[in-house]
Tab-separated table of C-alpha atoms and ligand atoms in Angstrom:
chain	number	residue	atom	x	y	z
A	269	MET	CA	-32.275	36.158	10.364
A	270	PRO	CA	-29.591	34.281	12.120
A	271	VAL	CA	-26.252	33.611	11.315
A	272	GLU	CA	-24.854	30.623	9.864
A	273	ALA	CA	-22.237	29.111	11.807
A	274	VAL	CA	-19.457	28.132	9.274
A	275	GLY	CA	-17.643	26.767	11.464
A	276	GLU	CA	-13.586	26.731	10.651
A	277	PRO	CA	-12.379	27.455	7.263
A	278	ARG	CA	-10.449	23.799	6.314
A	279	CYS	CA	-7.136	24.338	4.793
A	280	LEU	CA	-6.614	22.885	1.127
A	281	VAL	CA	-3.886	24.076	0.916
A	282	TRP	CA	-0.558	22.577	2.429
A	283	SER	CA	1.582	25.471	3.944
A	284	GLU	CA	4.254	23.388	5.499
A	285	PRO	CA	7.186	23.159	3.914
A	286	LEU	CA	7.789	19.203	1.838
A	287	PRO	CA	11.369	17.922	1.878
A	288	PRO	CA	13.246	18.606	-1.676
A	289	GLY	CA	11.514	16.932	-4.320
A	290	GLN	CA	8.652	15.948	-2.680
A	291	ARG	CA	5.177	16.480	-3.995
A	292	LEU	CA	1.819	16.044	-2.157
A	293	VAL	CA	-0.759	13.360	-3.075
A	294	LYS	CA	-3.973	13.430	-0.930
A	295	GLY	CA	-5.557	9.610	0.356
A	296	TRP	CA	-2.863	6.764	1.002
A	297	PRO	CA	-1.913	5.264	-2.396
A	298	VAL	CA	-0.583	1.932	-1.329
A	299	SER	CA	2.982	0.343	-2.522
A	300	HIS	CA	5.184	-1.841	-1.814
A	301	TYR	CA	7.278	-4.537	-3.653
A	302	GLY	CA	5.694	-8.290	-3.373
A	303	PRO	CA	2.319	-9.884	-2.083
A	304	VAL	CA	0.617	-8.835	0.503
A	305	PRO	CA	0.960	-11.519	3.146
A	306	ARG	CA	-1.974	-12.995	5.114
A	307	PHE	CA	-2.227	-12.545	8.929
A	308	ARG	CA	-2.263	-16.154	10.692
A	309	ALA	CA	-2.649	-15.392	14.782
A	310	ASP	CA	-1.425	-18.722	15.959
A	311	ARG	CA	2.099	-18.470	13.714
A	312	TRP	CA	2.775	-15.131	13.969
A	313	ASN	CA	5.109	-13.644	15.949
A	314	LEU	CA	7.977	-10.709	16.708
A	315	GLN	CA	11.480	-11.686	17.545
A	316	VAL	CA	14.064	-10.032	18.558
A	317	PHE	CA	17.473	-12.197	17.884
A	318	GLY	CA	21.406	-10.841	17.149
A	319	ALA	CA	23.229	-9.099	19.417
A	320	THR	CA	20.607	-9.193	22.997
A	321	ALA	CA	23.006	-8.179	26.517
A	322	THR	CA	21.897	-11.388	27.321
A	323	GLY	CA	22.712	-13.423	24.461
A	324	GLU	CA	18.850	-14.649	24.674
A	325	LYS	CA	16.361	-14.337	22.149
A	326	TYR	CA	12.836	-12.674	22.202
A	327	SER	CA	9.237	-13.355	21.139
A	328	TRP	CA	6.089	-11.429	21.473
A	329	THR	CA	2.664	-13.537	20.477
A	330	PHE	CA	0.522	-10.441	18.728
A	331	GLU	CA	-1.762	-10.363	22.240
A	332	GLU	CA	1.152	-9.750	23.726
A	333	ILE	CA	2.527	-7.029	21.737
A	334	ALA	CA	-1.219	-5.816	21.312
A	335	GLY	CA	-0.912	-5.556	25.471
A	336	LEU	CA	2.666	-3.059	25.526
A	337	PRO	CA	2.584	0.498	26.340
A	338	ALA	CA	1.499	1.899	23.510
A	339	THR	CA	1.908	6.377	22.113
A	340	THR	CA	-0.146	7.931	19.320
A	341	ILE	CA	1.827	10.528	17.049
A	342	THR	CA	0.933	12.416	13.899
A	343	THR	CA	3.696	12.129	10.603
A	344	ASP	CA	3.603	12.797	7.612
A	345	LEU	CA	5.141	9.986	5.317
A	346	HIS	CA	7.525	10.753	2.295
A	347	CYS	CA	8.592	7.942	0.044
A	348	ALA	CA	11.758	8.118	-2.107
A	349	SER	CA	9.882	8.161	-4.812
A	350	GLY	CA	8.418	11.461	-4.740
A	351	THR	CA	5.345	11.332	-2.618
A	352	THR	CA	4.416	12.865	0.332
A	353	THR	CA	0.866	12.217	2.496
A	354	THR	CA	0.132	14.029	5.538
A	355	GLY	CA	-1.780	14.049	9.020
A	356	HIS	CA	-1.078	9.879	9.163
A	357	GLU	CA	-2.058	9.291	13.221
A	358	PHE	CA	-0.072	6.481	14.138
A	359	HIS	CA	-0.345	4.260	17.440
A	360	GLY	CA	1.218	1.628	18.722
A	361	VAL	CA	4.683	0.683	20.966
A	362	PRO	CA	7.254	2.879	20.666
A	363	ALA	CA	10.587	1.480	19.710
A	364	ALA	CA	12.078	2.383	23.032
A	365	VAL	CA	9.877	0.204	25.185
A	366	LEU	CA	10.540	-2.580	23.201
A	367	LEU	CA	14.638	-1.464	23.389
A	368	GLY	CA	13.507	-1.700	27.050
A	369	LEU	CA	12.118	-5.132	27.255
A	370	ALA	CA	14.880	-7.155	25.327
A	371	PRO	CA	18.338	-4.750	25.541
A	372	PRO	CA	20.346	-4.422	23.321
A	373	ALA	CA	23.924	-5.633	24.157
A	374	PRO	CA	26.910	-2.341	24.278
A	375	GLU	CA	28.320	-2.627	20.791
A	376	VAL	CA	24.907	-2.595	18.877
A	377	THR	CA	25.066	0.245	16.697
A	378	HIS	CA	22.349	-0.526	14.465
A	379	VAL	CA	19.382	-2.889	13.802
A	380	MET	CA	17.496	-4.128	11.224
A	381	ALA	CA	13.897	-4.286	10.982
A	382	TRP	CA	12.541	-7.306	9.087
A	383	ALA	CA	9.312	-7.992	7.704
A	384	GLU	CA	7.572	-10.917	6.012
A	385	TYR	CA	9.000	-12.433	2.518
A	386	GLY	CA	12.034	-10.575	3.257
A	387	TYR	CA	11.559	-7.319	3.480
A	388	SER	CA	13.938	-5.406	5.284
A	389	ALA	CA	15.246	-2.154	6.470
A	390	ASN	CA	18.472	-1.356	8.276
A	391	LEU	CA	18.631	2.007	10.720
A	392	ARG	CA	21.147	3.176	12.967
A	393	LEU	CA	20.319	3.086	16.419
A	394	ALA	CA	19.583	6.152	17.222
A	395	ASP	CA	16.925	6.309	14.461
A	396	PHE	CA	15.364	3.344	15.834
A	397	ARG	CA	15.085	4.658	19.117
A	398	SER	CA	13.924	7.964	18.223
A	399	ASP	CA	11.361	9.007	20.887
A	400	ARG	CA	8.849	9.434	17.496
A	401	THR	CA	9.787	5.749	16.221
A	402	LEU	CA	7.070	3.020	16.654
A	403	MET	CA	5.573	-0.014	15.936
A	404	ALA	CA	2.252	0.984	14.858
A	405	THR	CA	-1.079	-1.124	14.679
A	406	HIS	CA	-3.162	1.694	14.183
A	407	HIS	CA	-3.966	4.242	11.917
A	408	ASP	CA	-6.428	7.228	12.436
A	409	GLY	CA	-7.647	5.034	15.322
A	410	GLU	CA	-8.746	1.978	13.269
A	411	PRO	CA	-6.652	-1.407	12.661
A	412	LEU	CA	-4.375	-1.345	10.208
A	413	THR	CA	-5.236	-2.336	6.980
A	414	VAL	CA	-3.668	-5.294	5.419
A	415	GLU	CA	-2.182	-3.488	2.802
A	416	HIS	CA	-0.624	-0.801	4.893
A	417	GLY	CA	1.096	-3.447	7.247
A	418	PHE	CA	-1.233	-5.427	9.502
A	419	PRO	CA	-0.781	-6.357	11.878
A	420	LEU	CA	2.311	-4.488	12.627
A	421	ARG	CA	4.443	-1.548	10.984
A	422	LEU	CA	7.286	-0.085	12.189
A	423	VAL	CA	7.043	3.865	11.481
A	424	VAL	CA	10.473	6.313	11.547
A	425	PRO	CA	8.731	9.647	11.065
A	426	HIS	CA	11.870	11.527	9.878
A	427	LEU	CA	13.565	9.126	7.222
A	428	TYR	CA	12.012	7.929	4.019
A	429	GLY	CA	9.402	5.171	3.974
A	430	TYR	CA	11.260	2.820	2.878
A	431	LYS	CA	13.079	2.702	6.269
A	432	GLY	CA	9.369	1.665	7.698
A	433	PRO	CA	8.706	-1.940	6.749
A	434	LYS	CA	4.997	-2.946	6.740
A	435	TRP	CA	3.993	-6.454	8.292
A	436	LEU	CA	7.215	-5.948	10.982
A	437	ARG	CA	7.857	-9.699	12.377
A	438	ALA	CA	11.606	-8.877	13.793
A	439	ILE	CA	14.577	-6.704	14.797
A	440	GLU	CA	18.000	-7.629	14.218
A	441	TYR	CA	20.550	-6.266	16.960
A	442	MET	CA	23.688	-5.767	14.577
A	443	THR	CA	27.008	-4.693	16.080
A	444	GLN	CA	28.083	-3.240	12.446
A	445	ASP	CA	26.025	-1.761	9.523
A	446	ARG	CA	24.609	-4.299	6.981
A	447	ARG	CA	22.050	-2.788	4.058
A	448	GLY	CA	18.659	-3.411	3.753
A	449	PHE	CA	16.423	-4.944	0.948
A	450	TRP	CA	16.285	-1.039	-0.413
A	451	GLU	CA	19.627	0.368	0.788
A	452	GLU	CA	21.643	-2.988	-1.542
A	453	ARG	CA	19.113	-1.502	-4.251
A	454	GLY	CA	20.712	1.963	-4.801
A	455	TYR	CA	19.271	3.699	-1.852
A	456	HIS	CA	20.474	5.533	-0.027
A	457	ASN	CA	21.788	4.345	3.440
A	458	ILE	CA	20.652	6.960	5.912
A	459	ALA	CA	17.197	8.214	4.012
A	460	ASP	CA	16.903	11.550	5.477
A	461	PRO	CA	14.233	13.163	3.321
A	462	TRP	CA	15.114	16.753	4.252
A	463	THR	CA	18.340	16.229	2.350
A	464	GLY	CA	17.168	15.645	-0.380
A	465	LYS	CA	19.326	12.437	-0.938
A	466	ARG	CA	17.707	9.050	-2.198
A	467	HIS	CA	20.519	7.260	-3.970
A	468	SER	CA	23.130	5.848	-2.904
A	469	TYR	CA	25.690	7.646	-5.539
A	470	GLN	CA	24.530	10.447	-2.971
A	471	GLU	CA	26.173	8.946	0.516
A	472	ASP	CA	29.084	10.632	1.668
A	473	GLU	CA	31.931	8.373	3.353
A	474	GLY	CA	30.862	6.693	6.563
A	475	GLU	CA	27.112	7.093	6.062
B	726	MTE	N1	7.723	-5.150	3.699
B	726	MTE	C1	7.471	-3.508	3.181
B	726	MTE	N2	7.153	-2.713	3.933
B	726	MTE	C2	7.289	-1.895	3.134
B	726	MTE	C3	7.733	-1.731	1.350
B	726	MTE	C4	8.109	-2.751	0.316
B	726	MTE	O1	8.481	-2.783	-0.331
B	726	MTE	N3	7.797	-4.012	1.962
B	726	MTE	N4	7.796	-0.354	0.845
B	726	MTE	C5	7.975	0.828	1.633
B	726	MTE	C6	8.106	1.732	0.928
B	726	MTE	S1	8.864	1.854	-0.156
B	726	MTE	C7	7.047	2.701	1.409
B	726	MTE	S2	7.056	4.102	0.683
B	726	MTE	C8	6.055	2.333	2.482
B	726	MTE	C9	4.849	2.720	1.840
B	726	MTE	O2	3.744	2.093	2.678
B	726	MTE	P1	2.507	2.846	1.993
B	726	MTE	O3	1.949	1.275	1.682
B	726	MTE	O4	1.301	2.388	3.871
B	726	MTE	O5	1.730	3.805	1.783
B	726	MTE	O6	5.848	1.119	2.622
B	726	MTE	C10	7.584	0.877	3.129
B	726	MTE	N5	6.914	-0.711	3.717
B	727	MO	MO1	8.893	4.523	-0.863
């Protein structure tokens, strides 16, 4: 009697360490503040403004964004409310590509990532430039669903989820830091999940 092939055992228990205070949840729940915007290709653009090296503003249509060099990363997502979802494969344009096409002035230290309806997240330039930060168009090989940020979502794998606006519309280059949407509402300015610091009262001087 032939032995049946059983294949690789599937891992049901997450064995990698999670950031402090995080718990693993299955699937990919949707969470955000406010309504889900409707995408209209004829009105949509992605802008770069603020302290650009040339003083110019930049703008791309979605078609142009989709034609830029792209990469694929796999990452977990850590929401500051304590949930972690794992194994997300995001595909899209590295933030570093945008920085190459629209160079920031030498004084730029931070960026503000802007989404539809005024949601925003501030990032240190180094966090934005990080080689795994990308503007995702696809998740697990499919275009993003509208609830998860279609057509474009910023993914900053090494920071809490609130640093990654869904429905991304603009990047503002800043020569000093300014707090974004959740950062103004009591969340930590840096948002490194491995420190476990979620709240602004846990910020050290200069953070
Ligand atoms: N535009 C926008 N982007 C957003 C948010 C939001 O409220 N609005 N919430 C953030 C937070 S706190 C998290 S944890 C993730 C959740 O992403 P998901 O719904 O795809 O899991 O989106 C982030 N991006
Ligand atoms: Mo979150």
